[in-house]
Coordinates of C-alpha atoms in Angstrom, one line a residue:
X190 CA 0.0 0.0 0.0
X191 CA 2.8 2.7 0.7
X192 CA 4.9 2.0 -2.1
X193 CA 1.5 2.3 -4.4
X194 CA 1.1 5.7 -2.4
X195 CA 4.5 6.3 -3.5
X196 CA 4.0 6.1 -7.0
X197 CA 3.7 9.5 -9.4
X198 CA 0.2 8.8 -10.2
X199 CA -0.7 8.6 -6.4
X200 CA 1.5 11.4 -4.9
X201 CA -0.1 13.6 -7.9
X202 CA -3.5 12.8 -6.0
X203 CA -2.0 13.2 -2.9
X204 CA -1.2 16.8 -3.7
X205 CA -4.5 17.4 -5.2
X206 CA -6.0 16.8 -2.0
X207 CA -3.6 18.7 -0.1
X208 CA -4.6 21.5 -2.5
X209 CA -8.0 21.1 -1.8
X210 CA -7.1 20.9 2.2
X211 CA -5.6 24.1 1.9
X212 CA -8.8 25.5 0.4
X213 CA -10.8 24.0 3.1
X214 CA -8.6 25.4 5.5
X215 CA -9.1 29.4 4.3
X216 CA -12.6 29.2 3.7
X217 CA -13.1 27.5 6.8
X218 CA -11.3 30.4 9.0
X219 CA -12.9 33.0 6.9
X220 CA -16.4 31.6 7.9
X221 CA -15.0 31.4 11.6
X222 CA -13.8 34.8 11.5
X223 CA -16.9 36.0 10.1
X224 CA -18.8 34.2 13.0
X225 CA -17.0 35.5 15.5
X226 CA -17.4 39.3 13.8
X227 CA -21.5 37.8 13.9
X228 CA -20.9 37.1 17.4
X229 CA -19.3 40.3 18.6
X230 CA -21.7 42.7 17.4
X231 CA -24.9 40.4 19.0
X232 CA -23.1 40.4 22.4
X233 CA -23.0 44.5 21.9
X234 CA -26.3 45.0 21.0
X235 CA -27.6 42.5 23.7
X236 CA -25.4 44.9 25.9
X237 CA -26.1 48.3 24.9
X238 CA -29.7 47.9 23.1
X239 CA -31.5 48.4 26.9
X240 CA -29.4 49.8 29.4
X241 CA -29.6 53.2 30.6
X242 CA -29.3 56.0 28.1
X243 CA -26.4 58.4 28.6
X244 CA -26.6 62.0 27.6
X245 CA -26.1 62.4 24.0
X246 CA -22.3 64.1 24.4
X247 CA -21.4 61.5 26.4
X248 CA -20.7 59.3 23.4
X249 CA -20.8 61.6 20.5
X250 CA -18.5 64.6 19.8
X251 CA -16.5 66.9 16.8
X252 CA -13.9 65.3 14.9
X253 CA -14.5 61.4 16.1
X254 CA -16.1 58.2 15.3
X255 CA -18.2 56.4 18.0
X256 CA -16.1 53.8 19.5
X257 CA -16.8 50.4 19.1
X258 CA -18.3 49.4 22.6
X259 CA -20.9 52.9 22.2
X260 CA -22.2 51.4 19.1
X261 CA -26.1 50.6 19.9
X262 CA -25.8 52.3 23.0
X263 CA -28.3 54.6 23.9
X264 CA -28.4 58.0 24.1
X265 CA -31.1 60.9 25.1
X266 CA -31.0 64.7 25.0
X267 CA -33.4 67.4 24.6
X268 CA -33.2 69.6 21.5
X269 CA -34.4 71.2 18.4
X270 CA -34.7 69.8 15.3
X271 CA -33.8 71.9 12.2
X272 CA -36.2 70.9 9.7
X273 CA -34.0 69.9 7.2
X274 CA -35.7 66.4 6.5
X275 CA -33.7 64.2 3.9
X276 CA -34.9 60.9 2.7
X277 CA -32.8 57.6 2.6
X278 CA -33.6 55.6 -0.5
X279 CA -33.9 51.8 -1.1
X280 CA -34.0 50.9 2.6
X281 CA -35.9 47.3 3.7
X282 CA -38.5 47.6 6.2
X283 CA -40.9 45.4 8.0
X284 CA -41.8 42.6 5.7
X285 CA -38.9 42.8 3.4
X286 CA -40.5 46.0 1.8
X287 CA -38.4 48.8 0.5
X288 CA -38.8 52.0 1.1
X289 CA -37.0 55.2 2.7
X290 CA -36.0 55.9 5.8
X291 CA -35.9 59.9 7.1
X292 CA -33.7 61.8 8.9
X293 CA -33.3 65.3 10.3
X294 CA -30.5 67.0 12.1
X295 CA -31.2 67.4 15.7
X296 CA -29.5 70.3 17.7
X297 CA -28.4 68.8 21.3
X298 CA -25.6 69.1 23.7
X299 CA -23.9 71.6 21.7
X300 CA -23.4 69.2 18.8
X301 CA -25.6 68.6 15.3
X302 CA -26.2 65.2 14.5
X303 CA -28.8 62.9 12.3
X304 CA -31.3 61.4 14.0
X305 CA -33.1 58.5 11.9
X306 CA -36.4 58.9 13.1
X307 CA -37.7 56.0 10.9
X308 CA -39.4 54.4 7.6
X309 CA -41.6 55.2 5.1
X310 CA -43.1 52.8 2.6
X311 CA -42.6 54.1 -1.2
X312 CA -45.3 56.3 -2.8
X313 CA -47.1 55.4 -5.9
X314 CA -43.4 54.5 -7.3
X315 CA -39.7 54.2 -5.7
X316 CA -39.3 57.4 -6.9
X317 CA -40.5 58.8 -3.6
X318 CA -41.9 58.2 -0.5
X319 CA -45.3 58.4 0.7
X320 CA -46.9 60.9 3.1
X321 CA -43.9 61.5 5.7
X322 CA -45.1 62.5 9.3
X323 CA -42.5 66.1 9.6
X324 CA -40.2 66.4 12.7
X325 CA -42.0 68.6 15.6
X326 CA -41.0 72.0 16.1
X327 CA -39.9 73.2 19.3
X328 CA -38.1 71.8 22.5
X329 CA -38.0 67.8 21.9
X330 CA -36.8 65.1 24.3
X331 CA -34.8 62.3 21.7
X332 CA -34.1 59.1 22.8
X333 CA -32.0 56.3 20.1
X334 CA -29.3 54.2 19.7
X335 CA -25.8 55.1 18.9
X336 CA -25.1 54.1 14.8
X337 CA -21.5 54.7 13.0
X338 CA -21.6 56.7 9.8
X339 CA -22.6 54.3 6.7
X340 CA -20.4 54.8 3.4
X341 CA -20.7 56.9 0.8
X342 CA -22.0 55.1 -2.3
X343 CA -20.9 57.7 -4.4
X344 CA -23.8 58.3 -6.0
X345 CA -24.7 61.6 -7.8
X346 CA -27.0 63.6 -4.9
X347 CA -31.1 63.6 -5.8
X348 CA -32.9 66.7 -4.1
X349 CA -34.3 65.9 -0.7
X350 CA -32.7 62.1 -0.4
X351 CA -29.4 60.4 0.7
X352 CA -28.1 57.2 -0.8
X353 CA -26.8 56.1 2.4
X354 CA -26.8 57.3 6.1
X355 CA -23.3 58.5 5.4
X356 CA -22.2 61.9 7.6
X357 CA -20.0 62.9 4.8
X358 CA -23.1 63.4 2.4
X359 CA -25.4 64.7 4.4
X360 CA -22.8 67.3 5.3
X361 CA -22.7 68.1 1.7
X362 CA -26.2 67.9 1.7
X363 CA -27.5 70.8 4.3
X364 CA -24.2 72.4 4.7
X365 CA -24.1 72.0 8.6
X366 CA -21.3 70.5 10.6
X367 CA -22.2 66.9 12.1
X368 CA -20.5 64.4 14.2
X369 CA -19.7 61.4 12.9
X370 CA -22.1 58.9 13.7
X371 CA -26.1 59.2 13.7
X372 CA -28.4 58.3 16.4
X373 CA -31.6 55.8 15.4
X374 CA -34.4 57.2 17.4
X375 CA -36.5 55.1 19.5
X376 CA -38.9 57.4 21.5
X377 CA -39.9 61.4 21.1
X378 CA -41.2 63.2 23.3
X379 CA -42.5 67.4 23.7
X380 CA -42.5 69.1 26.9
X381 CA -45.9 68.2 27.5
X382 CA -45.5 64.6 27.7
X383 CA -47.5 64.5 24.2
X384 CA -45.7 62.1 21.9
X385 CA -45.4 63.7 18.5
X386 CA -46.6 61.2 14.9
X387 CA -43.2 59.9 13.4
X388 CA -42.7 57.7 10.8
X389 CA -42.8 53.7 11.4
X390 CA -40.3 52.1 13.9
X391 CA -37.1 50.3 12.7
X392 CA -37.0 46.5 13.8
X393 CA -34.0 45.4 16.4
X394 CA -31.4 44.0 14.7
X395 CA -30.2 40.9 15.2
X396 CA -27.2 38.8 14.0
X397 CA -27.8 35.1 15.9
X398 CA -29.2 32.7 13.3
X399 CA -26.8 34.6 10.4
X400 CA -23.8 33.9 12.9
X401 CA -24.9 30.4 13.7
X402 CA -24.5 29.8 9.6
X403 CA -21.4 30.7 9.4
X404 CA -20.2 28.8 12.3
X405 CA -21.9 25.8 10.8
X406 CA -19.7 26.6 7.3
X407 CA -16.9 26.8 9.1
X408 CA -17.0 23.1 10.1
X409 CA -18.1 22.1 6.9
X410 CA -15.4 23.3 4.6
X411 CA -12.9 21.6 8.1
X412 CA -14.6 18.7 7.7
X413 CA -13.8 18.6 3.8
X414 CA -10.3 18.3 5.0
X415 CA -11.0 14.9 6.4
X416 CA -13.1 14.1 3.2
X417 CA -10.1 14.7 0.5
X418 CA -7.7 12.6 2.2
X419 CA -10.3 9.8 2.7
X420 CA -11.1 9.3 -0.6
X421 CA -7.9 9.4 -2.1
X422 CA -6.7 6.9 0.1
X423 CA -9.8 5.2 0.0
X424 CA -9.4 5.1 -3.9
X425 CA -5.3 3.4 -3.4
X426 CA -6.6 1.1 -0.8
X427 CA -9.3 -0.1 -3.5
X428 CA -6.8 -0.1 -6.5
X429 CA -4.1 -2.0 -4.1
X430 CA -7.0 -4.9 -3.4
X431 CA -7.4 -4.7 -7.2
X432 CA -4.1 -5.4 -8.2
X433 CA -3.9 -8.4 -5.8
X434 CA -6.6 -10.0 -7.1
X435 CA -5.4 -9.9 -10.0
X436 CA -2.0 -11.3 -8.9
X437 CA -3.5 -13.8 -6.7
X438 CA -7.5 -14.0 -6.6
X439 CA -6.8 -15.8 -3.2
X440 CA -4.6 -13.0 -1.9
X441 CA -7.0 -10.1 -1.4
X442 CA -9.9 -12.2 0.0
X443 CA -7.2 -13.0 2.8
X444 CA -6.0 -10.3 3.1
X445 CA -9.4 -8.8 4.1
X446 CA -10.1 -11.5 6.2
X447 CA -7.0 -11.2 8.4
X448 CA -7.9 -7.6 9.1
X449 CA -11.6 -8.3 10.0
X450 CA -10.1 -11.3 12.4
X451 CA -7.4 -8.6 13.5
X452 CA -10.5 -6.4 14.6
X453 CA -12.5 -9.1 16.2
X454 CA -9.9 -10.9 18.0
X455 CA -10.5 -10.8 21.6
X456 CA -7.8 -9.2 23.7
X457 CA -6.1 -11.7 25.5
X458 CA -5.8 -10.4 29.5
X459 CA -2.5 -10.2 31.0
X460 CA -1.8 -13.1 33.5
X461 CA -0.9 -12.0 37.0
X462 CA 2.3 -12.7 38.4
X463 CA 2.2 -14.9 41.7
X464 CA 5.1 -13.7 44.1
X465 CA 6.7 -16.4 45.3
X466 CA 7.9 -15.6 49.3
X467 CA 11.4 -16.5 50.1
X468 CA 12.2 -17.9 53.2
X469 CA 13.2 -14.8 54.3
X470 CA 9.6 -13.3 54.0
X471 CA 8.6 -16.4 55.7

């Protein structure tokens, strides 16, 4: 069997399977790195998404990114919003629907940021939204979670929308100095307790089940390790029995039947040494 497995035909397929063990081997980490990414960002949310809101300059300021533990943390201030509504195109909402989500800049703790107050199916095309409830006027108490900026998508700017929740555009967009970062809202409220209409709530994220398939790729693509070496040698042990029955009809059949009698042959238990006493000991 080893000097089959030493032959040019069989180390070729030997090195075809470590080639396709190697394989295995990346796309098995990247899945495990990407379930561990999956995994990170559930335990944040599971950490931030309800605990105590902070005061919106708490976590948000000029000239830097929320860090990565404030993401989904909440936040609450009382402000004004400017009124300079912008619409976010091509966003799913409840039900897998696409529509827009709309956003204002909101005035609190000495800072201007975007405050995604929600989602708005389309109107009667994707060309625009329907009816959008507008962001009250006055004093308003804001409470949401804690979002990085998204990325530009470098798309050429359409009056009144975004492409993407991206600080950098809507910068361009109203000409007013954010922080980086926006705030999802969750609640509104106006001095009066009264809670002003807004546009439909935004679902809580979640990213269990989508981490629990890549873990489950992961070991997949490790198991096809296992699989490419087992069938090549699977393959040379067949083509070795082959060849001996050619040889030798007689010589494969034993040589299978010595290795089942190998595997069933009882152990034989050690005997246990009597110790014979001197006359010493006696």
């Amino acid at each position: 069997m080893l000097r089959l497995l030493s032959t040019k035909r069989w180390l070729t397929w030997l090195l075809v399977a470590t080639l396709w063990a190697t394989i295995c081997l990346v796309a098995g980490r990247w899945q495990w790195n990407r379930w561990q990414e999956k995994s990170t960002i559930q335990e944040r949310i599971d950490t931030n998404y309800d605990a105590r809101p902070v005061p919106f300059g708490d976590v948000l300021e000029d000239g830097r990114a929320p860090a990565k533990d404030d993401e989904w943390k909440q936040v609450r201030g009382t402000g004004s919003y400017l009124g300079d509504v912008r619409m976010v195109r091509n966003r799913p909402g409840p039900g897998g629907d696409f529509g827009y989500e709309t956003v204002d800049v909101f005035a609190v703790d000495g800072i201007k940021v975007l405050v995604d107050r929600g989602w708005v199916t389309n109107g009667s095309s994707a060309a625009k939204p329907s009816s959008v409830p507008a962001s009250p006027r006055g004093q308003v108490t804001v409470t949401g979670w804690v979002r990085p900026s998204e990325k530009s998508l470098g798309r050429p700017p359409v009056e009144g929308q975004l492409s993407s929740i991206s600080t950098a555009d809507a910068e361009k967009a109203t000409g007013e100095q954010l922080v980086d970062g926006y705030v999802r809202m969750r609640t509104e409220s106006m001095p009066d307790g009264t809670t002003p209409p807004r546009p439909q709530a935004l679902e809580r994220p979640s990213q269990g089940m989508a981490a629990g398939i890549n873990l489950s790729y992961a070991i997949q693509w490790w198991l096809g390790i296992v699989a490419g070496y087992a069938f090549v040698l699977m393959r040379a042990r067949r083509e070795y029995l082959d060849g001996l029955e050619t040889a030798n009809p007689a010589s494969a059949d034993e040589v299978q039947a010595q290795e089942g009698a190998t595997a069933a042959r009882p152990k034989r238990e050690k005997k246990r040494k009597q110790r014979i006493w001197d006359e010493e000991d006696e």
